[in-house]
Each structure stands twice: as structure tokens, then as C-alpha cells.
Tab-separated table of C-alpha atoms and ligand atoms in Angstrom:
chain	number	residue	atom	x	y	z
A	1	UNK	CA	0.045	0.003	-0.046
A	2	UNK	CA	2.947	2.226	0.803
A	3	UNK	CA	3.635	4.819	-1.878
A	4	UNK	CA	0.340	3.891	-3.707
A	5	UNK	CA	-1.605	6.849	-4.866
A	6	UNK	CA	-5.290	6.818	-4.028
A	7	UNK	CA	-8.171	9.150	-4.815
A	8	UNK	CA	-10.356	10.103	-1.850
A	9	UNK	CA	-13.512	11.984	-2.971
A	10	UNK	CA	-15.105	14.138	-0.304
A	11	UNK	CA	-11.787	13.928	1.467
A	12	UNK	CA	-12.248	17.267	3.155
A	13	UNK	CA	-15.494	16.166	4.708
A	14	UNK	CA	-16.045	14.592	8.187
A	15	UNK	CA	-15.320	10.927	7.479
A	16	UNK	CA	-13.125	11.618	4.461
A	17	UNK	CA	-10.605	13.850	6.280
A	18	UNK	CA	-10.127	11.262	9.171
A	19	UNK	CA	-9.672	8.568	6.406
A	20	UNK	CA	-7.077	10.679	4.612
A	21	UNK	CA	-5.225	11.046	7.803
A	22	UNK	CA	-5.300	7.166	8.325
A	23	UNK	CA	-4.193	6.548	4.797
A	24	UNK	CA	-1.276	9.024	4.994
A	25	UNK	CA	-0.179	7.455	8.292
A	26	UNK	CA	0.178	4.179	6.441
A	27	UNK	CA	2.341	5.914	3.799
A	28	UNK	CA	-0.337	6.020	1.076
A	29	UNK	CA	-0.266	9.119	-1.124
A	30	UNK	CA	-3.587	10.712	-1.228
A	31	UNK	CA	-5.199	13.004	-3.838
A	32	UNK	CA	-8.540	14.568	-2.702
A	33	UNK	CA	-11.287	15.681	-4.838
A	34	UNK	CA	-13.906	18.041	-3.129
A	35	UNK	CA	-15.995	20.837	-4.266
A	36	UNK	CA	-16.197	22.325	-0.844
A	37	UNK	CA	-20.026	22.159	-0.855
A	38	UNK	CA	-20.108	20.949	2.731
A	39	UNK	CA	-16.477	21.506	3.961
A	40	UNK	CA	-13.771	24.110	4.232
A	41	UNK	CA	-10.410	24.240	2.655
A	42	UNK	CA	-9.053	24.857	6.232
A	43	UNK	CA	-9.380	20.990	6.752
A	44	UNK	CA	-6.314	20.635	4.544
A	45	UNK	CA	-4.290	22.558	7.215
A	46	UNK	CA	-5.666	20.146	9.908
A	47	UNK	CA	-4.693	17.007	7.991
A	48	UNK	CA	-1.279	18.436	7.478
A	49	UNK	CA	-0.878	19.430	11.196
A	50	UNK	CA	-1.706	15.791	12.074
A	51	UNK	CA	0.383	13.882	9.446
A	52	UNK	CA	3.096	16.334	8.482
A	53	UNK	CA	2.053	15.958	4.904
A	54	UNK	CA	-0.419	17.891	2.684
A	55	UNK	CA	-2.411	15.686	0.431
A	56	UNK	CA	-2.856	16.838	-3.203
A	57	UNK	CA	-6.150	18.588	-3.637
A	58	UNK	CA	-8.428	19.108	-6.621
A	59	UNK	CA	-11.370	21.325	-6.421
A	60	UNK	CA	-13.685	19.386	-8.804
A	61	UNK	CA	-17.390	19.008	-8.792
A	62	UNK	CA	-18.006	15.266	-9.560
A	63	UNK	CA	-21.232	15.996	-11.446
A	64	UNK	CA	-19.044	17.445	-14.077
A	65	UNK	CA	-18.290	14.358	-16.266
A	66	UNK	CA	-15.634	15.813	-18.358
A	67	UNK	CA	-13.733	17.156	-15.253
A	68	UNK	CA	-13.836	13.692	-13.879
A	69	UNK	CA	-12.391	12.262	-17.056
A	70	UNK	CA	-9.721	15.061	-17.159
A	71	UNK	CA	-8.826	14.213	-13.675
A	72	UNK	CA	-8.018	10.501	-14.479
A	73	UNK	CA	-6.037	11.675	-17.499
A	74	UNK	CA	-4.025	13.938	-15.214
A	75	UNK	CA	-3.314	11.092	-12.748
A	76	UNK	CA	-3.203	7.931	-14.933
A	77	UNK	CA	-1.549	6.037	-12.071
A	78	UNK	CA	-4.685	6.166	-9.905
A	79	UNK	CA	-6.715	3.082	-9.957
A	80	UNK	CA	-8.038	2.952	-6.390
A	81	UNK	CA	-10.773	5.209	-5.112
A	82	UNK	CA	-12.606	5.688	-1.792
A	83	UNK	CA	-15.820	7.571	-2.632
A	84	UNK	CA	-17.156	9.633	0.222
A	85	UNK	CA	-18.452	12.655	-1.921
A	86	UNK	CA	-22.287	12.887	-1.566
A	87	UNK	CA	-25.059	15.059	-0.176
A	88	UNK	CA	-26.238	13.474	3.121
A	89	UNK	CA	-29.022	15.678	4.780
A	90	UNK	CA	-31.994	13.195	4.927
A	91	UNK	CA	-34.610	16.103	5.481
A	92	UNK	CA	-33.081	18.061	2.605
A	93	UNK	CA	-33.297	15.073	0.290
A	94	UNK	CA	-37.060	14.884	0.862
A	95	UNK	CA	-37.315	18.519	-0.113
A	96	UNK	CA	-34.986	18.274	-3.109
A	97	UNK	CA	-35.028	14.754	-4.325
A	98	UNK	CA	-33.536	15.586	-7.724
A	99	UNK	CA	-30.455	17.400	-6.228
A	100	UNK	CA	-29.719	14.180	-4.229
A	101	UNK	CA	-30.218	11.869	-7.093
A	102	UNK	CA	-28.115	14.061	-9.404
A	103	UNK	CA	-25.100	14.456	-6.889
A	104	UNK	CA	-25.192	11.112	-5.449
A	105	UNK	CA	-25.727	9.081	-8.430
A	106	UNK	CA	-24.185	10.852	-11.443
A	107	UNK	CA	-20.825	11.314	-9.539
A	108	UNK	CA	-20.720	7.508	-8.825
A	109	UNK	CA	-21.434	6.729	-12.445
A	110	UNK	CA	-18.730	9.094	-13.750
A	111	UNK	CA	-16.194	7.588	-11.465
A	112	UNK	CA	-17.041	3.936	-12.355
A	113	UNK	CA	-17.033	4.790	-16.071
A	114	UNK	CA	-13.397	5.997	-15.642
A	115	UNK	CA	-12.321	3.069	-13.510
A	116	UNK	CA	-13.828	0.371	-15.736
A	117	UNK	CA	-11.205	1.594	-18.513
A	118	UNK	CA	-8.487	0.449	-16.142
A	119	UNK	CA	-6.724	-2.962	-16.105
A	120	UNK	CA	-7.354	-3.169	-12.527
A	121	UNK	CA	-9.427	-1.055	-10.061
A	122	UNK	CA	-10.442	-0.892	-6.461
A	123	UNK	CA	-13.424	1.086	-5.190
A	124	UNK	CA	-14.746	1.604	-1.686
A	125	UNK	CA	-18.185	3.032	-1.339
A	126	UNK	CA	-19.786	4.886	1.622
A	127	UNK	CA	-23.026	3.176	2.251
A	128	UNK	CA	-25.310	3.309	5.267
A	129	UNK	CA	-27.226	1.228	7.798
A	130	UNK	CA	-30.239	3.141	6.506
A	131	UNK	CA	-30.495	0.600	3.726
A	132	UNK	CA	-31.936	-1.865	6.397
A	133	UNK	CA	-34.658	0.378	7.792
A	134	UNK	CA	-36.211	-1.049	10.926
A	135	UNK	CA	-34.619	-4.415	10.586
A	136	UNK	CA	-36.726	-7.469	11.741
A	137	UNK	CA	-33.915	-8.879	13.791
A	138	UNK	CA	-31.121	-7.312	15.927
A	139	UNK	CA	-28.193	-7.117	15.815
A	140	UNK	CA	-28.369	-6.438	11.997
A	141	UNK	CA	-26.299	-8.803	9.773
A	142	UNK	CA	-25.233	-8.054	6.206
A	143	UNK	CA	-27.813	-10.632	5.098
A	144	UNK	CA	-30.796	-8.671	6.600
A	145	UNK	CA	-33.021	-7.571	3.703
A	146	UNK	CA	-32.638	-4.058	2.301
A	147	UNK	CA	-36.000	-2.291	3.087
A	148	UNK	CA	-37.718	0.243	1.059
A	149	UNK	CA	-35.843	3.485	1.517
A	150	UNK	CA	-37.506	6.108	3.822
A	151	UNK	CA	-35.863	9.196	1.899
A	152	UNK	CA	-34.425	9.981	-1.387
A	153	UNK	CA	-30.923	10.120	0.432
A	154	UNK	CA	-31.456	6.525	1.736
A	155	UNK	CA	-32.524	5.543	-1.842
A	156	UNK	CA	-29.230	7.006	-3.373
A	157	UNK	CA	-27.312	4.524	-1.133
A	158	UNK	CA	-29.385	1.559	-2.185
A	159	UNK	CA	-29.260	2.452	-5.813
A	160	UNK	CA	-25.588	3.320	-5.486
A	161	UNK	CA	-24.864	-0.238	-4.049
A	162	UNK	CA	-26.851	-1.827	-6.991
A	163	UNK	CA	-24.971	0.246	-9.611
A	164	UNK	CA	-21.704	-0.905	-8.212
A	165	UNK	CA	-22.778	-4.577	-7.826
A	166	UNK	CA	-24.024	-4.636	-11.534
A	167	UNK	CA	-20.796	-2.938	-12.775
A	168	UNK	CA	-18.712	-5.458	-10.880
A	169	UNK	CA	-20.671	-8.325	-12.416
A	170	UNK	CA	-19.587	-7.461	-15.808
A	171	UNK	CA	-16.090	-6.100	-15.027
A	172	UNK	CA	-13.941	-8.771	-13.459
A	173	UNK	CA	-11.134	-6.387	-13.353
A	174	UNK	CA	-12.959	-4.135	-10.979
A	175	UNK	CA	-13.159	-4.833	-7.328
A	176	UNK	CA	-15.486	-3.106	-4.874
A	177	UNK	CA	-16.577	-2.975	-1.243
A	178	UNK	CA	-19.731	-1.177	0.151
A	179	UNK	CA	-19.238	-0.257	3.802
A	180	UNK	CA	-22.554	0.338	5.580
A	181	UNK	CA	-21.917	2.774	8.338
A	182	UNK	CA	-23.897	2.847	11.516
A	183	UNK	CA	-23.652	6.245	13.463
A	184	UNK	CA	-20.268	7.969	13.059
A	185	UNK	CA	-19.308	10.372	15.893
A	186	UNK	CA	-16.404	12.041	17.469
A	187	UNK	CA	-13.224	13.688	16.164
A	188	UNK	CA	-9.550	13.141	15.879
A	189	UNK	CA	-7.823	13.174	19.240
A	190	UNK	CA	-5.765	16.185	18.058
A	191	UNK	CA	-8.900	18.178	17.632
A	192	UNK	CA	-7.365	19.364	14.276
A	193	UNK	CA	-10.242	17.895	12.359
A	194	UNK	CA	-13.843	16.820	13.203
A	195	UNK	CA	-17.381	17.247	12.154
A	196	UNK	CA	-18.596	20.686	10.791
A	197	UNK	CA	-22.379	20.632	10.291
A	198	UNK	CA	-23.787	23.462	8.311
A	199	UNK	CA	-26.830	24.937	9.961
A	200	UNK	CA	-28.876	23.047	12.492
A	201	UNK	CA	-27.271	19.718	13.102
A	202	UNK	CA	-29.464	16.668	12.063
A	203	UNK	CA	-27.433	14.205	14.227
A	204	UNK	CA	-27.503	13.738	17.924
A	205	UNK	CA	-23.884	14.274	18.808
A	206	UNK	CA	-23.298	17.724	17.110
A	207	UNK	CA	-26.654	18.772	18.540
A	208	UNK	CA	-25.477	17.743	22.031
A	209	UNK	CA	-22.144	19.517	21.777
A	210	UNK	CA	-23.721	22.647	20.357
A	211	UNK	CA	-26.209	22.672	23.174
A	212	UNK	CA	-23.511	22.175	25.884
A	213	UNK	CA	-21.607	25.048	24.437
A	214	UNK	CA	-24.550	27.274	24.468
A	215	UNK	CA	-25.198	27.553	20.780
A	216	UNK	CA	-28.640	25.769	21.165
A	217	UNK	CA	-30.982	26.230	24.170
A	218	UNK	CA	-31.811	22.620	24.754
A	219	UNK	CA	-31.644	19.232	23.126
A	220	UNK	CA	-34.967	17.660	22.059
A	221	UNK	CA	-35.132	13.883	22.771
A	222	UNK	CA	-37.622	12.690	20.072
A	223	UNK	CA	-39.777	10.118	21.791
A	224	UNK	CA	-39.438	8.359	25.166
A	225	UNK	CA	-42.219	5.822	24.628
A	226	UNK	CA	-40.415	3.522	22.202
A	227	UNK	CA	-40.315	-0.195	23.266
A	228	UNK	CA	-36.603	0.064	24.502
A	229	UNK	CA	-35.522	-0.190	28.154
A	230	UNK	CA	-35.650	3.560	28.816
A	231	UNK	CA	-38.170	4.466	25.882
A	232	UNK	CA	-35.623	6.310	23.759
A	233	UNK	CA	-34.259	5.227	20.395
A	234	UNK	CA	-31.181	2.981	20.113
A	235	UNK	CA	-28.293	3.410	17.680
A	236	UNK	CA	-24.852	2.028	17.219
A	237	UNK	CA	-22.316	4.903	17.582
A	238	UNK	CA	-18.935	4.454	16.066
A	239	UNK	CA	-15.895	6.605	16.607
A	240	UNK	CA	-15.020	8.191	13.351
A	241	UNK	CA	-11.267	7.243	13.664
A	242	UNK	CA	-12.265	3.682	14.034
A	243	UNK	CA	-14.356	4.054	10.903
A	244	UNK	CA	-11.430	5.763	9.046
A	245	UNK	CA	-9.168	2.878	10.029
A	246	UNK	CA	-11.786	0.348	8.506
A	247	UNK	CA	-11.314	2.080	5.052
A	248	UNK	CA	-7.644	1.539	5.097
A	249	UNK	CA	-8.235	-2.175	5.946
A	250	UNK	CA	-10.906	-2.494	3.235
A	251	UNK	CA	-8.530	-1.057	0.710
A	252	UNK	CA	-5.744	-3.162	1.842
A	253	UNK	CA	-8.006	-6.240	1.387
A	254	UNK	CA	-8.576	-5.357	-2.360
A	255	UNK	CA	-5.089	-4.361	-3.065
A	256	UNK	CA	-3.793	-7.712	-1.411
A	257	UNK	CA	-6.231	-9.785	-3.316
A	258	UNK	CA	-7.884	-11.009	-0.080
A	259	UNK	CA	-11.432	-10.557	-1.296
A	260	UNK	CA	-13.832	-13.423	-1.534
A	261	UNK	CA	-15.630	-12.021	-4.566
A	262	UNK	CA	-15.227	-8.712	-6.510
A	263	UNK	CA	-18.120	-7.134	-4.836
A	264	UNK	CA	-18.523	-7.372	-1.112
A	265	UNK	CA	-20.525	-5.617	1.758
A	266	UNK	CA	-19.474	-5.049	5.404
A	267	UNK	CA	-21.277	-3.466	8.353
A	268	UNK	CA	-19.166	-0.880	10.141
A	269	UNK	CA	-20.436	-0.536	13.653
A	270	UNK	CA	-19.439	-1.400	17.233
A	271	UNK	CA	-22.110	-3.948	17.863
A	272	UNK	CA	-23.554	-2.180	20.781
A	273	UNK	CA	-26.621	-0.064	20.844
A	274	UNK	CA	-26.979	2.903	23.025
A	275	UNK	CA	-30.204	4.822	23.828
A	276	UNK	CA	-30.355	8.625	23.506
A	277	UNK	CA	-30.492	8.926	27.282
A	278	UNK	CA	-27.385	6.741	27.531
A	279	UNK	CA	-25.640	8.996	25.172
A	280	UNK	CA	-26.622	11.957	27.170
A	281	UNK	CA	-25.252	10.291	30.399
A	282	UNK	CA	-22.131	9.319	28.754
A	283	UNK	CA	-21.543	12.907	27.525
A	284	UNK	CA	-22.194	14.313	30.995
A	285	UNK	CA	-19.931	11.754	32.706
A	286	UNK	CA	-17.042	11.985	30.209
A	287	UNK	CA	-16.937	15.852	29.993
A	288	UNK	CA	-18.392	16.985	33.345
A	289	UNK	CA	-20.735	19.219	31.357
A	290	UNK	CA	-24.567	19.442	32.225
A	291	UNK	CA	-26.813	19.042	29.209
A	292	UNK	CA	-30.274	20.693	29.106
A	293	UNK	CA	-32.755	18.551	27.341
A	294	UNK	CA	-36.473	17.959	27.014
A	295	UNK	CA	-38.660	15.031	25.756
A	296	UNK	CA	-40.282	15.876	22.569
A	297	UNK	CA	-42.727	13.816	20.274
A	298	UNK	CA	-41.365	11.033	18.144
A	299	UNK	CA	-39.845	12.192	14.778
A	300	UNK	CA	-41.573	10.841	11.762
A	301	UNK	CA	-39.466	8.244	9.928
A	302	UNK	CA	-37.189	7.619	12.962
A	303	UNK	CA	-36.721	3.828	13.546
A	304	UNK	CA	-36.618	2.384	17.071
A	305	UNK	CA	-33.486	0.506	17.213
A	306	UNK	CA	-30.440	-0.266	15.020
A	307	UNK	CA	-27.123	-1.918	15.804
A	308	UNK	CA	-24.680	-3.909	13.869
A	309	UNK	CA	-23.732	-7.560	13.839
A	310	UNK	CA	-20.044	-7.011	13.545
A	311	UNK	CA	-18.884	-10.636	13.138
A	312	UNK	CA	-18.284	-10.430	9.354
A	313	UNK	CA	-16.212	-7.141	9.654
A	314	UNK	CA	-14.434	-8.613	12.635
A	315	UNK	CA	-13.632	-12.047	11.299
A	316	UNK	CA	-13.541	-11.660	7.490
A	317	UNK	CA	-12.282	-8.056	7.098
A	318	UNK	CA	-10.085	-8.183	10.118
A	319	UNK	CA	-11.231	-4.938	11.601
A	320	UNK	CA	-12.890	-4.169	15.023
A	321	UNK	CA	-13.883	-0.859	16.569
A	322	UNK	CA	-11.764	-0.221	19.576
A	323	UNK	CA	-12.759	3.293	20.984
A	324	UNK	CA	-15.639	3.689	23.516
A	325	UNK	CA	-18.607	5.921	23.552
A	326	UNK	CA	-17.100	7.964	26.195
A	327	UNK	CA	-13.941	8.581	24.179
A	328	UNK	CA	-15.871	9.544	21.169
A	329	UNK	CA	-18.147	11.935	23.018
A	330	UNK	CA	-15.175	13.540	24.842
A	331	UNK	CA	-13.326	14.022	21.493
A	332	UNK	CA	-16.496	15.581	19.995
A	333	UNK	CA	-16.627	17.981	22.866
A	334	UNK	CA	-12.926	18.959	22.620
A	335	UNK	CA	-13.483	19.643	18.875
A	336	UNK	CA	-16.602	21.648	19.658
A	337	UNK	CA	-14.555	24.044	21.842
A	338	UNK	CA	-11.917	24.470	19.071
A	339	UNK	CA	-14.705	25.322	16.678
A	340	UNK	CA	-16.203	27.749	19.122
A	341	UNK	CA	-12.920	29.535	19.670
A	342	UNK	CA	-12.374	29.993	16.014
A	343	UNK	CA	-15.787	31.324	15.459
A	344	UNK	CA	-15.273	33.773	18.243
A	345	UNK	CA	-11.940	34.831	16.813
A	346	UNK	CA	-13.368	35.359	13.291
A	347	UNK	CA	-16.282	37.682	14.777
B	1	NAD	N1	-22.000	11.068	8.593
B	1	NAD	C1	-22.883	9.970	8.734
B	1	NAD	O1	-23.634	9.815	9.652
B	1	NAD	C2	-22.856	9.048	7.528
B	1	NAD	C3	-23.637	7.752	7.735
B	1	NAD	C4	-23.634	6.860	6.658
B	1	NAD	C5	-23.038	7.201	5.505
B	1	NAD	N2	-22.600	8.343	5.301
B	1	NAD	C6	-21.839	8.665	3.992
B	1	NAD	O2	-20.494	8.933	4.219
B	1	NAD	C7	-20.038	9.791	3.226
B	1	NAD	C8	-19.309	10.988	3.838
B	1	NAD	O3	-20.151	11.566	4.863
B	1	NAD	P1	-19.747	12.799	5.844
B	1	NAD	O4	-20.464	12.660	7.076
B	1	NAD	O5	-18.192	12.714	5.877
B	1	NAD	O6	-20.180	13.865	4.910
B	1	NAD	P2	-19.588	15.332	4.563
B	1	NAD	O7	-20.553	16.102	3.982
B	1	NAD	O8	-18.828	15.814	5.753
B	1	NAD	O9	-18.502	15.050	3.434
B	1	NAD	C9	-18.881	14.894	1.966
B	1	NAD	C10	-17.945	15.764	1.224
B	1	NAD	O10	-18.195	15.500	-0.056
B	1	NAD	C11	-18.072	16.849	-0.739
B	1	NAD	N3	-18.939	16.775	-1.879
B	1	NAD	C12	-20.278	16.636	-1.886
B	1	NAD	N4	-20.741	16.599	-3.233
B	1	NAD	C13	-19.539	16.713	-3.980
B	1	NAD	C14	-19.471	16.867	-5.477
B	1	NAD	N5	-20.423	16.697	-6.240
B	1	NAD	N6	-18.147	16.894	-5.946
B	1	NAD	C15	-17.152	16.908	-5.062
B	1	NAD	N7	-17.277	16.940	-3.708
B	1	NAD	C16	-18.559	16.864	-3.242
B	1	NAD	C17	-18.488	17.756	0.339
B	1	NAD	O11	-17.975	19.044	0.118
B	1	NAD	C18	-17.981	17.206	1.588
B	1	NAD	O12	-16.636	17.738	1.885
B	1	NAD	C19	-21.182	10.345	2.506
B	1	NAD	O13	-21.352	9.499	1.313
B	1	NAD	C20	-22.353	9.953	3.391
B	1	NAD	O14	-23.645	9.763	2.665
B	1	NAD	C21	-22.328	9.337	6.313
């Protein structure tokens, strides 16, 4: 893997930036494509601070087919891609379905069209546990049926997986892995990079940290009458650095020819579900901060409980999440304080 050049699309985003760090720490040369639609160029500085190396960066919109083609002409040596770039706000995708279908599907197709011209290629795709919906059995294995998507965003992940699978079927020179993430949280321990939600966060942890710092008045816990032990919804929260490391392992698997077939799927989670109230308790315990919250009605479309069966990822992929919920929440809090300080300095 060392000295290999790898394209990371969306490499300035939340999960992408942590993965670029993990790759560079393994000696991989990274080229990032990002159009900065949901990230900042400052993230490059954060990656450089941590790894001592600035990845190459191309400001390209992947919806531009000819720009994608030009990119692969400029970098003919690149045949491995980790594809994070996508629009990811579930609510927005309901309002603007075509924007989501265009961004998430066309960019995927243009990348695969270029890769299938290569003698050999490796492709890692950011998928999501949303493909399972409310699974009938917990923990959720990779064999659980894919349920009808609840949103255009979720549908782009299902369609994306199908496009890759169909493409691999007829291109034996192409190898791909879809990684179905559960709930990524936290930040790099250096607090040089982390999650940068635009506007009101849709995910629990950025909402918690913004509330604790005083940016939001209180956290709404959507529903405490679910059939769970404390009545609140359960998710599998995974530290983003664990998730980033899984991408390195997945790419290594393909580069070393360890795959069982040229299209594979793995769940990436911790295997443990935590309720919203448990997350709040863990945040308060690990940071010493008090979190104001209220119980609000259930949110439409929210599922009750989802956590991963990690056996396939642990045994087959050879990767296991090692960081705790407390550690992840603490890192998110340290990152929030850094973001707040920067925002105050800019005012
Ligand atoms: N964060 C989560 O909870 C979660 C869960 C499951 C799956 N995923 C998937 O993981 C991937 C990364 O998520 P994230 O949380 O890091 O998101 P993010 O928004 O932080 O990162 C995505 C990056 O892609 C870039 N981008 C978007 N459209 C682009 C385009 N057309 N051309 C070039 N760059 C473009 C954005 O500017 C951003 O930097 C996404 O595919 C997302 O759907 C995320």
C-alpha cells in the first residue's frame, strides 16, 4: 500500500478527512477531490498538522463528467478510489430529491466509467445502515433484507450499491466494497479535524455539543415511549477514527487480493446499541458538562433500534472498533470547543 496513490472523493468532509489521515499515516499518497459544498479548505491544514504531509487537492465537482475524465487523464496511475463525496442531509433530500439523485448517483457513475477503463481497479463506497430500515432482527447482519428507503438520500445509497454490484458483475477487473456505516461520531484526538455541520445539526452528537456550548438552548429527545429499556431510540455509535481505519483495512484487502468476490458488503459499527438517554449520560460523565434536554414527540421516519452484527467485519475483514462511546463523546466535545474558539476569533 505504501507509496500507492489513492483518490479520496469528499476527502475534506467529516469521515473523508479522518480517512485521509489514516491513509497518510500508512504511507499512502492521497489525492483529494472535493467541491467544498459541505466542507472548508482549512481542513487541509488540519490534515497537514496531524500527518506532517499535505495531500494533493483538486477542487472538482464530480457532477462534471468531463472534469472527472480530465482528472483521470492527469493522474493515470490512480486506480483506487474511496468515494465519500455525496449530499447527506435526509430532510433536505425529501425537499430536493433531484439534487440528491443527481449529486449522489451521477458522480458515482462518472467515477465507475473511468475506473472500468483500467486494467485493475479498487473502489470503496460509503453506504449506510439506513438501507436496512427497521430491521426485523437485531443485531443487524449483512444478510438482513434491504428495506424500501425512507428518503431519497437513503435511496441513493441503495441504488448506489446496486450500480456498483451490477458494474462489478460485468467487469472482473473491478473490485469493490460497500461499507455500511452505523452512526459515526467524534473527532480526531488532536482536535485538528472533526465534524462541521452546516446550519442546525440533524445528528444527535453535534446537537449535544452545540447545546452544551450554549449555541442551542436545549436538546430535544424525540420520543421516550419506544419499546426500549428507557423508551428512547437506540443506535450504534462508532468513533470516526475507528471508521477511518476500516477504510484502510478494506482497501488493503482489495489491493492484497484477499477478497472473496469482486463485490462485497460489510457493516461498520461497534455491535453495541446505546439509547439517546445513555448517550446524554455518557456525555455528561465524560465531559463534566450538564446538558439541558426535554422530551419531545417522536420524529416521523425515525426507527426504534439499529445496531450492527459485527462478526463479518471482525472475522472476514479483520477490523474491530476499539474506541468507547465516552472517548468518542469527549473528543467531539474538545472539537466543539476548538470550533467555538475559531468562530469567536473570526467575529
Ligand atoms: N455522517 C454520517 O452519519 C454518515 C452515515 C452513513 C453514511 N455516510 C456517508 O458517508 C459519506 C461521507 O459522509 P460525511 O459525514 O463525511 O459527509 P460530509 O458532508 O462531511 O463529506 C462529504 C464531502 O463531499 C463533498 N462533496 C459533496 N458533493 C460533491 C461533489 N459533487 N463533488 C465533489 N465533492 C462533493 C462535500 O463538500 C464534503 O466535503 C457520504 O457519502 C455519506 O452519505 C455518512
